[in-house]
PDB file of C-alpha atoms in Angstrom:
ATOM      1  CA  MET A 155      23.767  39.002   9.880  1.00  0.00           C
ATOM      2  CA  GLU A 156      25.383  35.991  11.586  1.00  0.00           C
ATOM      3  CA  MET A 157      22.457  35.764  14.006  1.00  0.00           C
ATOM      4  CA  SER A 158      20.003  35.845  11.098  1.00  0.00           C
ATOM      5  CA  ARG A 159      21.791  32.968   9.389  1.00  0.00           C
ATOM      6  CA  THR A 160      21.722  31.002  12.626  1.00  0.00           C
ATOM      7  CA  LYS A 161      17.970  31.474  12.913  1.00  0.00           C
ATOM      8  CA  VAL A 162      17.480  30.337   9.322  1.00  0.00           C
ATOM      9  CA  CYS A 163      19.565  27.210   9.949  1.00  0.00           C
ATOM     10  CA  LEU A 164      17.654  26.418  13.119  1.00  0.00           C
ATOM     11  CA  ALA A 165      14.359  26.826  11.300  1.00  0.00           C
ATOM     12  CA  ALA A 166      15.543  24.504   8.550  1.00  0.00           C
ATOM     13  CA  LEU A 167      16.654  21.925  11.084  1.00  0.00           C
ATOM     14  CA  ALA A 168      13.281  22.116  12.797  1.00  0.00           C
ATOM     15  CA  ALA A 169      11.504  21.563   9.482  1.00  0.00           C
ATOM     16  CA  VAL A 170      13.686  18.564   8.711  1.00  0.00           C
ATOM     17  CA  SER A 171      13.024  17.148  12.177  1.00  0.00           C
ATOM     18  CA  MET A 172       9.287  17.488  11.649  1.00  0.00           C
ATOM     19  CA  CYS A 173       9.536  15.664   8.309  1.00  0.00           C
ATOM     20  CA  VAL A 174      11.548  12.854   9.888  1.00  0.00           C
ATOM     21  CA  ALA A 175       9.044  12.550  12.729  1.00  0.00           C
ATOM     22  CA  PHE A 176       6.176  12.444  10.234  1.00  0.00           C
ATOM     23  CA  ALA A 177       7.866   9.696   8.254  1.00  0.00           C
ATOM     24  CA  ALA A 178       8.547   7.686  11.412  1.00  0.00           C
ATOM     25  CA  ASP A 179       4.898   8.018  12.318  1.00  0.00           C
ATOM     26  CA  GLY A 180       3.827   6.102   9.223  1.00  0.00           C
ATOM     27  CA  GLY A 181       3.658   8.839   6.606  1.00  0.00           C
ATOM     28  CA  LYS A 182       6.405   7.280   4.485  1.00  0.00           C
ATOM     29  CA  THR A 183       6.431   3.949   2.672  1.00  0.00           C
ATOM     30  CA  ALA A 184       9.814   2.272   2.920  1.00  0.00           C
ATOM     31  CA  SER A 185      11.502   0.743  -0.096  1.00  0.00           C
ATOM     32  CA  LEU A 186      12.198  -2.967  -0.368  1.00  0.00           C
ATOM     33  CA  ALA A 187      15.926  -2.190  -0.383  1.00  0.00           C
ATOM     34  CA  GLU A 188      15.581  -0.381   2.954  1.00  0.00           C
ATOM     35  CA  ALA A 189      13.620  -3.250   4.472  1.00  0.00           C
ATOM     36  CA  ARG A 190      16.219  -5.820   3.426  1.00  0.00           C
ATOM     37  CA  GLY A 191      18.629  -4.409   5.988  1.00  0.00           C
ATOM     38  CA  GLY A 192      16.309  -5.620   8.744  1.00  0.00           C
ATOM     39  CA  ILE A 193      15.757  -9.213   7.591  1.00  0.00           C
ATOM     40  CA  GLY A 194      17.859 -10.668  10.401  1.00  0.00           C
ATOM     41  CA  GLU A 195      15.899  -8.776  13.037  1.00  0.00           C
ATOM     42  CA  ALA A 196      12.601  -9.689  11.363  1.00  0.00           C
ATOM     43  CA  ILE A 197      13.457 -13.385  11.685  1.00  0.00           C
ATOM     44  CA  SER A 198      14.267 -13.143  15.387  1.00  0.00           C
ATOM     45  CA  SER A 199      11.512 -10.726  16.412  1.00  0.00           C
ATOM     46  CA  PRO A 200       7.833 -10.946  15.370  1.00  0.00           C
ATOM     47  CA  SER A 201       7.356  -7.282  16.299  1.00  0.00           C
ATOM     48  CA  ALA A 202      10.221  -6.290  13.990  1.00  0.00           C
ATOM     49  CA  MET A 203       8.670  -8.374  11.207  1.00  0.00           C
ATOM     50  CA  GLU A 204       5.319  -6.668  11.671  1.00  0.00           C
ATOM     51  CA  SER A 205       6.947  -3.228  11.713  1.00  0.00           C
ATOM     52  CA  ALA A 206       8.873  -3.928   8.507  1.00  0.00           C
ATOM     53  CA  MET A 207       5.784  -5.241   6.724  1.00  0.00           C
ATOM     54  CA  LYS A 208       3.670  -2.255   7.742  1.00  0.00           C
ATOM     55  CA  SER A 209       6.253   0.094   6.213  1.00  0.00           C
ATOM     56  CA  LEU A 210       6.099  -1.563   2.776  1.00  0.00           C
ATOM     57  CA  SER A 211       3.713  -1.367  -0.145  1.00  0.00           C
ATOM     58  CA  ALA A 212       1.479  -4.388  -0.789  1.00  0.00           C
ATOM     59  CA  ALA A 213       3.688  -5.678  -3.628  1.00  0.00           C
ATOM     60  CA  ASP A 214       6.890  -5.226  -1.618  1.00  0.00           C
ATOM     61  CA  GLN A 215       5.332  -7.032   1.356  1.00  0.00           C
ATOM     62  CA  VAL A 216       5.068 -10.189  -0.747  1.00  0.00           C
ATOM     63  CA  ALA A 217       8.634  -9.856  -2.042  1.00  0.00           C
ATOM     64  CA  PHE A 218      10.001  -9.164   1.439  1.00  0.00           C
ATOM     65  CA  LEU A 219       8.252 -12.204   2.913  1.00  0.00           C
ATOM     66  CA  GLY A 220       9.778 -14.373   0.203  1.00  0.00           C
ATOM     67  CA  GLU A 221      13.247 -13.033   1.007  1.00  0.00           C
ATOM     68  CA  VAL A 222      12.751 -13.578   4.743  1.00  0.00           C
ATOM     69  CA  ASN A 223      11.766 -17.186   4.090  1.00  0.00           C
ATOM     70  CA  ALA A 224      14.802 -17.679   1.866  1.00  0.00           C
ATOM     71  CA  ALA A 225      17.019 -16.329   4.669  1.00  0.00           C
ATOM     72  CA  ILE A 226      15.443 -18.653   7.248  1.00  0.00           C
ATOM     73  CA  ALA A 227      16.084 -21.619   4.961  1.00  0.00           C
ATOM     74  CA  LYS A 228      19.828 -20.851   5.089  1.00  0.00           C
ATOM     75  CA  ARG A 229      19.984 -20.748   8.891  1.00  0.00           C
ATOM     76  CA  GLN A 230      21.798 -23.486  10.778  1.00  0.00           C
ATOM     77  CA  ALA A 231      19.322 -24.942  13.252  1.00  0.00           C
ATOM     78  CA  SER A 232      17.343 -28.071  14.025  1.00  0.00           C
ATOM     79  CA  LYS A 233      14.282 -28.732  11.901  1.00  0.00           C
ATOM     80  CA  GLU A 234      12.059 -27.904  14.874  1.00  0.00           C
ATOM     81  CA  GLU A 235      13.824 -24.586  15.460  1.00  0.00           C
ATOM     82  CA  LYS A 236      13.668 -23.645  11.776  1.00  0.00           C
ATOM     83  CA  THR A 237      10.021 -24.642  11.554  1.00  0.00           C
ATOM     84  CA  ALA A 238       9.285 -22.384  14.538  1.00  0.00           C
ATOM     85  CA  MET A 239      11.182 -19.540  12.806  1.00  0.00           C
ATOM     86  CA  PHE A 240       9.069 -19.960   9.673  1.00  0.00           C
ATOM     87  CA  LEU A 241       5.897 -20.122  11.740  1.00  0.00           C
ATOM     88  CA  MET A 242       6.702 -16.993  13.748  1.00  0.00           C
ATOM     89  CA  ALA A 243       7.889 -14.893  10.803  1.00  0.00           C
ATOM     90  CA  ASN A 244       5.030 -15.813   8.483  1.00  0.00           C
ATOM     91  CA  SER A 245       2.377 -15.384  11.181  1.00  0.00           C
ATOM     92  CA  ALA A 246       3.720 -11.930  12.018  1.00  0.00           C
ATOM     93  CA  ALA A 247       3.882 -10.962   8.353  1.00  0.00           C
ATOM     94  CA  LEU A 248       0.250 -11.805   7.710  1.00  0.00           C
ATOM     95  CA  LYS A 249      -0.931 -10.112  10.901  1.00  0.00           C
ATOM     96  CA  ALA A 250       0.828  -6.921   9.783  1.00  0.00           C
ATOM     97  CA  ALA A 251      -1.192  -6.914   6.558  1.00  0.00           C
ATOM     98  CA  LYS A 252      -4.540  -7.142   8.383  1.00  0.00           C
ATOM     99  CA  GLY A 253      -7.208  -4.557   7.663  1.00  0.00           C
ATOM    100  CA  GLY A 254      -6.578  -3.891   3.998  1.00  0.00           C
ATOM    101  CA  LYS A 255      -2.913  -2.907   4.326  1.00  0.00           C
ATOM    102  CA  GLY A 256      -1.813  -5.798   2.130  1.00  0.00           C
ATOM    103  CA  ASP A 257      -2.947  -8.450  -0.317  1.00  0.00           C
ATOM    104  CA  MET A 258      -3.826 -11.349   1.989  1.00  0.00           C
ATOM    105  CA  LYS A 259      -4.367 -13.884  -0.815  1.00  0.00           C
ATOM    106  CA  ALA A 260      -0.964 -13.064  -2.311  1.00  0.00           C
ATOM    107  CA  LEU A 261       0.735 -13.236   1.090  1.00  0.00           C
ATOM    108  CA  LEU A 262      -0.865 -16.560   1.992  1.00  0.00           C
ATOM    109  CA  ALA A 263       0.190 -17.906  -1.411  1.00  0.00           C
ATOM    110  CA  GLU A 264       3.738 -16.691  -0.753  1.00  0.00           C
ATOM    111  CA  VAL A 265       3.798 -18.540   2.564  1.00  0.00           C
ATOM    112  CA  CYS A 266       2.848 -21.783   0.830  1.00  0.00           C
ATOM    113  CA  ALA A 267       5.365 -21.222  -1.970  1.00  0.00           C
ATOM    114  CA  SER A 268       8.466 -20.009  -0.114  1.00  0.00           C
ATOM    115  CA  ALA A 269       8.357 -21.429   3.425  1.00  0.00           C
ATOM    116  CA  SER A 270      10.072 -24.804   3.642  1.00  0.00           C
ATOM    117  CA  VAL A 271       7.911 -27.849   2.964  1.00  0.00           C
ATOM    118  CA  LEU A 272       8.803 -29.155   6.429  1.00  0.00           C
ATOM    119  CA  SER A 273       7.560 -25.961   8.063  1.00  0.00           C
ATOM    120  CA  LEU A 274       4.232 -26.214   6.248  1.00  0.00           C
ATOM    121  CA  THR A 275       3.387 -29.173   8.492  1.00  0.00           C
ATOM    122  CA  ALA A 276       3.085 -26.739  11.404  1.00  0.00           C
ATOM    123  CA  ILE A 277       2.021 -23.658   9.452  1.00  0.00           C
ATOM    124  CA  ASN A 278      -1.053 -25.323   7.958  1.00  0.00           C
ATOM    125  CA  GLU A 279      -2.248 -26.440  11.386  1.00  0.00           C
ATOM    126  CA  LYS A 280      -1.603 -23.237  13.316  1.00  0.00           C
ATOM    127  CA  PHE A 281      -2.959 -20.984  10.572  1.00  0.00           C
ATOM    128  CA  ALA A 282      -6.091 -23.140  10.475  1.00  0.00           C
ATOM    129  CA  GLU A 283      -6.381 -23.103  14.243  1.00  0.00           C
ATOM    130  CA  ASN A 284      -6.416 -19.336  14.603  1.00  0.00           C
ATOM    131  CA  LEU A 285      -5.470 -16.965  11.783  1.00  0.00           C
ATOM    132  CA  PHE A 286      -7.900 -18.351   9.205  1.00  0.00           C
ATOM    133  CA  ASN A 287     -10.305 -20.317  11.373  1.00  0.00           C
ATOM    134  CA  ARG A 288     -13.854 -19.463  10.340  1.00  0.00           C
ATOM    135  CA  ALA A 289     -14.886 -19.237  14.007  1.00  0.00           C
ATOM    136  CA  ALA A 290     -11.896 -17.225  15.264  1.00  0.00           C
ATOM    137  CA  ASP A 291     -13.613 -13.847  14.962  1.00  0.00           C
ATOM    138  CA  PRO A 292     -16.766 -13.741  17.120  1.00  0.00           C
ATOM    139  CA  GLY A 293     -17.858 -10.628  15.251  1.00  0.00           C
ATOM    140  CA  LYS A 294     -18.379 -12.528  11.982  1.00  0.00           C
ATOM    141  CA  THR A 295     -20.329 -15.667  11.156  1.00  0.00           C
ATOM    142  CA  TYR A 296     -19.703 -17.417   7.844  1.00  0.00           C
ATOM    143  CA  THR A 297     -22.175 -19.770   6.201  1.00  0.00           C
ATOM    144  CA  ASP A 298     -20.838 -22.848   4.433  1.00  0.00           C
ATOM    145  CA  GLU A 299     -21.451 -21.148   1.091  1.00  0.00           C
ATOM    146  CA  GLN A 300     -19.482 -18.073   2.124  1.00  0.00           C
ATOM    147  CA  TYR A 301     -16.591 -20.046   3.561  1.00  0.00           C
ATOM    148  CA  THR A 302     -16.380 -22.264   0.475  1.00  0.00           C
ATOM    149  CA  ASP A 303     -16.168 -19.157  -1.735  1.00  0.00           C
ATOM    150  CA  ILE A 304     -13.383 -17.722   0.418  1.00  0.00           C
ATOM    151  CA  ALA A 305     -11.471 -21.023   0.426  1.00  0.00           C
ATOM    152  CA  VAL A 306     -11.721 -21.450  -3.348  1.00  0.00           C
ATOM    153  CA  LYS A 307     -10.399 -17.917  -3.970  1.00  0.00           C
ATOM    154  CA  ALA A 308      -7.513 -18.474  -1.569  1.00  0.00           C
ATOM    155  CA  LEU A 309      -6.549 -21.831  -3.060  1.00  0.00           C
ATOM    156  CA  LYS A 310      -6.637 -20.448  -6.603  1.00  0.00           C
ATOM    157  CA  ALA A 311      -4.038 -17.859  -5.546  1.00  0.00           C
ATOM    158  CA  ILE A 312      -1.929 -20.544  -3.849  1.00  0.00           C
ATOM    159  CA  VAL A 313      -1.970 -22.794  -6.931  1.00  0.00           C
ATOM    160  CA  ARG A 314      -0.926 -19.908  -9.213  1.00  0.00           C
ATOM    161  CA  ARG A 315       1.992 -18.905  -6.987  1.00  0.00           C
ATOM    162  CA  CYS A 316       3.194 -22.433  -6.230  1.00  0.00           C
ATOM    163  CA  ASP A 317       3.320 -23.319  -9.923  1.00  0.00           C
ATOM    164  CA  SER A 318       6.829 -21.831 -10.034  1.00  0.00           C
ATOM    165  CA  ALA A 319       7.989 -23.277  -6.692  1.00  0.00           C
ATOM    166  CA  ASP A 320       9.723 -26.558  -5.941  1.00  0.00           C
ATOM    167  CA  SER A 321       7.440 -29.421  -4.848  1.00  0.00           C
ATOM    168  CA  SER A 322       4.482 -27.398  -6.067  1.00  0.00           C
ATOM    169  CA  SER A 323       2.020 -30.307  -5.816  1.00  0.00           C
ATOM    170  CA  VAL A 324       2.740 -30.853  -2.130  1.00  0.00           C
ATOM    171  CA  ARG A 325       2.750 -27.140  -1.373  1.00  0.00           C
ATOM    172  CA  CYS A 326      -0.689 -26.707  -2.927  1.00  0.00           C
ATOM    173  CA  ALA A 327      -1.954 -29.689  -0.940  1.00  0.00           C
ATOM    174  CA  PHE A 328      -0.738 -28.056   2.278  1.00  0.00           C
ATOM    175  CA  GLY A 329      -2.710 -24.948   1.363  1.00  0.00           C
ATOM    176  CA  LEU A 330      -5.778 -27.093   0.761  1.00  0.00           C
ATOM    177  CA  LEU A 331      -5.310 -28.825   4.118  1.00  0.00           C
ATOM    178  CA  MET A 332      -5.124 -25.502   5.939  1.00  0.00           C
ATOM    179  CA  LEU A 333      -8.418 -24.375   4.437  1.00  0.00           C
ATOM    180  CA  VAL A 334     -10.120 -27.698   5.208  1.00  0.00           C
ATOM    181  CA  ARG A 335      -8.916 -27.601   8.813  1.00  0.00           C
ATOM    182  CA  ALA A 336     -10.017 -23.982   9.178  1.00  0.00           C
ATOM    183  CA  SER A 337     -13.520 -24.932   8.070  1.00  0.00           C
ATOM    184  CA  ASN A 338     -14.036 -26.916  11.316  1.00  0.00           C
ATOM    185  CA  GLY A 339     -15.405 -29.859   9.352  1.00  0.00           C
ATOM    186  CA  THR A 340     -18.168 -28.215   7.377  1.00  0.00           C
ATOM    187  CA  PRO A 341     -19.319 -28.373   4.655  1.00  0.00           C
ATOM    188  CA  ALA A 342     -18.562 -32.051   4.160  1.00  0.00           C
ATOM    189  CA  THR A 343     -18.111 -31.401   0.440  1.00  0.00           C
ATOM    190  CA  LEU A 344     -15.328 -28.823   0.905  1.00  0.00           C
ATOM    191  CA  THR A 345     -12.398 -31.179   0.334  1.00  0.00           C
ATOM    192  CA  ASP A 346     -13.839 -32.445  -2.957  1.00  0.00           C
ATOM    193  CA  ARG A 347     -14.583 -28.878  -4.085  1.00  0.00           C
ATOM    194  CA  LEU A 348     -11.047 -27.708  -3.338  1.00  0.00           C
ATOM    195  CA  LEU A 349      -9.513 -30.734  -5.032  1.00  0.00           C
ATOM    196  CA  GLN A 350     -10.974 -29.407  -8.282  1.00  0.00           C
ATOM    197  CA  GLU A 351      -8.625 -26.401  -7.999  1.00  0.00           C
ATOM    198  CA  LEU A 352      -5.479 -28.558  -7.928  1.00  0.00           C
ATOM    199  CA  PRO A 353      -3.750 -29.419 -11.204  1.00  0.00           C
ATOM    200  CA  GLU A 354      -5.427 -32.515 -12.612  1.00  0.00           C
ATOM    201  CA  GLU A 355      -2.264 -34.613 -12.412  1.00  0.00           C
ATOM    202  CA  ASP A 356      -2.011 -33.991  -8.643  1.00  0.00           C
ATOM    203  CA  ARG A 357      -5.571 -34.767  -7.617  1.00  0.00           C
ATOM    204  CA  LYS A 358      -5.327 -38.540  -7.317  1.00  0.00           C
ATOM    205  CA  ALA A 359      -2.320 -38.515  -4.975  1.00  0.00           C
ATOM    206  CA  ALA A 360      -3.837 -35.724  -2.908  1.00  0.00           C
ATOM    207  CA  GLN A 361      -7.240 -37.410  -2.662  1.00  0.00           C
ATOM    208  CA  GLU A 362      -6.113 -40.984  -2.069  1.00  0.00           C
ATOM    209  CA  GLU A 363      -2.847 -40.583  -0.159  1.00  0.00           C
ATOM    210  CA  TRP A 364      -1.889 -37.170   1.179  1.00  0.00           C
ATOM    211  CA  ILE A 365      -5.135 -35.757   2.542  1.00  0.00           C
ATOM    212  CA  PRO A 366      -6.452 -38.922   4.268  1.00  0.00           C
ATOM    213  CA  ALA A 367      -3.081 -39.414   5.973  1.00  0.00           C
ATOM    214  CA  ALA A 368      -2.647 -35.758   6.998  1.00  0.00           C
ATOM    215  CA  LEU A 369      -6.155 -35.597   8.454  1.00  0.00           C
ATOM    216  CA  GLY A 370      -6.113 -39.093   9.934  1.00  0.00           C
ATOM    217  CA  ARG A 371      -9.096 -40.164   7.838  1.00  0.00           C
ATOM    218  CA  ASP A 372     -10.183 -43.624   6.663  1.00  0.00           C
ATOM    219  CA  GLY A 373      -8.802 -45.245   9.796  1.00  0.00           C
ATOM    220  CA  ARG A 374      -5.274 -44.002   9.152  1.00  0.00           C
ATOM    221  CA  GLU A 375      -2.880 -42.652  11.740  1.00  0.00           C
ATOM    222  CA  LYS A 376      -2.381 -38.901  11.235  1.00  0.00           C
ATOM    223  CA  SER A 377       0.882 -38.366   9.349  1.00  0.00           C
ATOM    224  CA  TYR A 378       2.474 -35.987   6.862  1.00  0.00           C
ATOM    225  CA  GLU A 379       5.028 -38.571   5.757  1.00  0.00           C
ATOM    226  CA  PRO A 380       3.349 -39.368   2.403  1.00  0.00           C
ATOM    227  CA  MET A 381       3.464 -35.673   1.467  1.00  0.00           C
ATOM    228  CA  LEU A 382       7.006 -35.149   2.706  1.00  0.00           C
ATOM    229  CA  SER A 383       8.169 -38.275   0.915  1.00  0.00           C
ATOM    230  CA  ALA A 384       6.673 -36.980  -2.334  1.00  0.00           C
ATOM    231  CA  ALA A 385       8.614 -33.735  -1.810  1.00  0.00           C
ATOM    232  CA  GLU A 386      11.799 -35.672  -0.952  1.00  0.00           C
ATOM    233  CA  ALA A 387      11.906 -33.847   2.378  1.00  0.00           C
ATOM    234  CA  GLU A 388      13.104 -34.991   5.799  1.00  0.00           C
ATOM    235  CA  ALA A 389      10.826 -36.727   8.279  1.00  0.00           C
ATOM    236  CA  GLU A 390       8.262 -34.370   9.771  1.00  0.00           C
ATOM    237  CA  PRO A 391       9.386 -32.237  12.723  1.00  0.00           C
ATOM    238  CA  ASN A 392       8.044 -32.832  16.220  1.00  0.00           C
ATOM    239  CA  LEU A 393       5.074 -30.463  16.270  1.00  0.00           C
ATOM    240  CA  GLU A 394       4.868 -30.401  20.054  1.00  0.00           C
ATOM    241  CA  VAL A 395       8.458 -29.148  20.223  1.00  0.00           C
ATOM    242  CA  VAL A 396       7.774 -26.606  17.471  1.00  0.00           C
ATOM    243  CA  ILE A 397       4.752 -25.205  19.306  1.00  0.00           C
ATOM    244  CA  LYS A 398       6.720 -24.942  22.553  1.00  0.00           C
ATOM    245  CA  ILE A 399       9.365 -22.883  20.743  1.00  0.00           C
ATOM    246  CA  TYR A 400       6.681 -20.852  18.962  1.00  0.00           C
ATOM    247  CA  GLY A 401       4.873 -20.161  22.233  1.00  0.00           C
ATOM    248  CA  GLN A 402       1.400 -18.860  22.827  1.00  0.00           C
ATOM    249  CA  GLN A 403       0.434 -16.304  20.204  1.00  0.00           C
ATOM    250  CA  GLN A 404      -2.519 -13.954  20.278  1.00  0.00           C
ATOM    251  CA  ILE A 405      -5.308 -14.964  17.911  1.00  0.00           C
ATOM    252  CA  ASP A 406      -5.800 -12.414  15.166  1.00  0.00           C
ATOM    253  CA  SER A 407      -8.467 -13.488  12.692  1.00  0.00           C
ATOM    254  CA  LEU A 408      -7.425 -12.854   9.086  1.00  0.00           C
ATOM    255  CA  LEU A 409     -10.032 -14.837   7.181  1.00  0.00           C
ATOM    256  CA  GLY A 410     -12.064 -11.781   6.186  1.00  0.00           C
ATOM    257  CA  ASP A 411      -8.965 -10.146   4.712  1.00  0.00           C
ATOM    258  CA  ILE A 412      -8.706 -12.858   2.062  1.00  0.00           C
ATOM    259  CA  VAL A 413     -11.760 -11.374   0.366  1.00  0.00           C
ATOM    260  CA  ALA A 414     -11.024  -7.711   1.063  1.00  0.00           C
ATOM    261  CA  GLY A 415     -11.922  -5.782  -2.062  1.00  0.00           C
ATOM    262  CA  THR A 416     -14.306  -8.467  -3.294  1.00  0.00           C
ATOM    263  CA  GLN A 417     -17.597  -6.595  -3.322  1.00  0.00           C
ATOM    264  CA  THR A 418     -19.921  -9.590  -3.190  1.00  0.00           C
ATOM    265  CA  MET A 419     -18.260 -11.252  -0.243  1.00  0.00           C
ATOM    266  CA  GLN A 420     -17.678  -7.983   1.610  1.00  0.00           C
ATOM    267  CA  ALA A 421     -21.389  -7.301   1.536  1.00  0.00           C
ATOM    268  CA  LEU A 422     -22.159 -10.817   2.753  1.00  0.00           C
ATOM    269  CA  ILE A 423     -19.764 -10.879   5.705  1.00  0.00           C
ATOM    270  CA  ALA A 424     -19.727  -7.233   6.765  1.00  0.00           C
ATOM    271  CA  GLU A 425     -22.629  -7.605   9.147  1.00  0.00           C
ATOM    272  CA  PRO A 426     -22.903 -10.545  11.591  1.00  0.00           C
ATOM    273  CA  THR A 427     -25.883 -12.842  11.176  1.00  0.00           C
ATOM    274  CA  MET A 428     -27.679 -15.157  13.555  1.00  0.00           C
ATOM    275  CA  GLN A 429     -26.411 -18.201  11.654  1.00  0.00           C
ATOM    276  CA  THR A 430     -23.904 -20.605  13.101  1.00  0.00           C
ATOM    277  CA  PRO A 431     -20.902 -21.737  11.034  1.00  0.00           C
ATOM    278  CA  ILE A 432     -22.547 -25.157  10.720  1.00  0.00           C
ATOM    279  CA  ASP A 433     -25.834 -23.847   9.259  1.00  0.00           C
ATOM    280  CA  ALA A 434     -25.679 -23.421   5.487  1.00  0.00           C
ATOM    281  CA  SER A 435     -29.406 -23.827   4.854  1.00  0.00           C
ATOM    282  CA  THR A 436     -30.178 -20.105   5.001  1.00  0.00           C
ATOM    283  CA  GLY A 437     -26.980 -18.788   3.426  1.00  0.00           C
ATOM    284  CA  THR A 438     -27.402 -15.671   1.332  1.00  0.00           C
ATOM    285  CA  GLY A 439     -25.858 -15.018  -2.038  1.00  0.00           C
ATOM    286  CA  GLY A 440     -25.612 -12.482  -4.804  1.00  0.00           C
ATOM    287  CA  ASP A 441     -24.366  -8.943  -4.785  1.00  0.00           C
ATOM    288  CA  GLY A 442     -25.521  -6.496  -2.169  1.00  0.00           C
ATOM    289  CA  PRO A 443     -24.785  -2.986  -0.985  1.00  0.00           C
ATOM    290  CA  SER A 444     -21.823  -2.365   1.231  1.00  0.00           C
ATOM    291  CA  VAL A 445     -22.607  -2.492   4.932  1.00  0.00           C
ATOM    292  CA  PRO A 446     -20.522  -0.800   7.637  1.00  0.00           C
ATOM    293  CA  SER A 447     -18.197  -3.232   9.386  1.00  0.00           C
ATOM    294  CA  PRO A 448     -19.228  -4.304  12.881  1.00  0.00           C
ATOM    295  CA  THR A 449     -17.629  -2.753  15.933  1.00  0.00           C
ATOM    296  CA  PRO A 450     -14.305  -4.544  16.511  1.00  0.00           C
ATOM    297  CA  THR A 451     -14.397  -7.057  19.341  1.00  0.00           C
ATOM    298  CA  PRO A 452     -11.520  -7.823  21.704  1.00  0.00           C
ATOM    299  CA  PRO A 453      -9.291 -10.719  20.592  1.00  0.00           C
ATOM    300  CA  VAL A 454     -10.219 -14.062  22.062  1.00  0.00           C
ATOM    301  CA  PRO A 455      -7.724 -15.800  24.383  1.00  0.00           C
ATOM    302  CA  PRO A 456      -4.988 -17.909  22.773  1.00  0.00           C
ATOM    303  CA  THR A 457      -5.800 -21.510  22.020  1.00  0.00           C
ATOM    304  CA  PRO A 458      -3.861 -24.284  23.781  1.00  0.00           C
ATOM    305  CA  PRO A 459      -0.752 -25.546  22.010  1.00  0.00           C
ATOM    306  CA  TYR A 460      -1.427 -27.791  18.985  1.00  0.00           C
ATOM    307  CA  GLN A 461      -4.973 -28.932  18.645  1.00  0.00           C
ATOM    308  CA  SER A 462      -6.082 -30.093  15.224  1.00  0.00           C
ATOM    309  CA  GLN A 463      -9.372 -28.578  14.139  1.00  0.00           C
ATOM    310  CA  VAL A 464     -10.380 -31.577  12.025  1.00  0.00           C
ATOM    311  CA  PRO A 465     -10.313 -35.081  13.486  1.00  0.00           C
TER     312      PRO A 465
END
């Protein structure tokens, strides 16, 4: 009888072990409360941030990212070190949501709303340079019409989320700048189109002061100081120092994930075309049937540290 009980216990332990192994292998979605225990590790390790995000539901991913950013804001460090922390954590978070595992528009909006205004000086440039650059994925080619549609949808989400954040006007303008930089300069009308999505009271400052200075347009020296001054923030961090701390990161194109679940755009971008990103003259439009996604291509090599995409 004792031996029989032992066998039953062993069998039960084996079953429990199998369940635990299955959960560890991705079969279980973690709760936000469970993920909170790893916020410190997520800040210091991009791989830990990605792992935590992948274990959460789409809604909890957004909440967790906001809490991570709040924790970074409380850290004692130089503005360059903190900016690098924000850049690393938010990049890792968005990469973890790639491929339909999260709501990319909501996550990008959360970055703009909860990362520090100072850190958005670097985030907008590095996100534009690789994560959301329209040319980052050689397997997809976006026409100007397609990219404009993607950018408008993304900025709408950013404006909605930032409405309840401090310095919302400046935060929305940083989101706009990222999308303009990621366009690689085309279409020429993109900035004006995106300005229409900003609250009316913010458009004049953005159009006449913030954007020309941030992009170095109209003969101005490139500077974020007008935006940071409007947000009553410190002087901008040294981006070269930030990028050195951040280090070389693998490019992982996320632009297509902004429109995941949008039937019209999925049909348009699912299959590569012979168009170049500059050529909008033959852009297609309208709804179409779903097309299988192209065979994934290997990631392209990392870009050199800090190189603005828009002169």
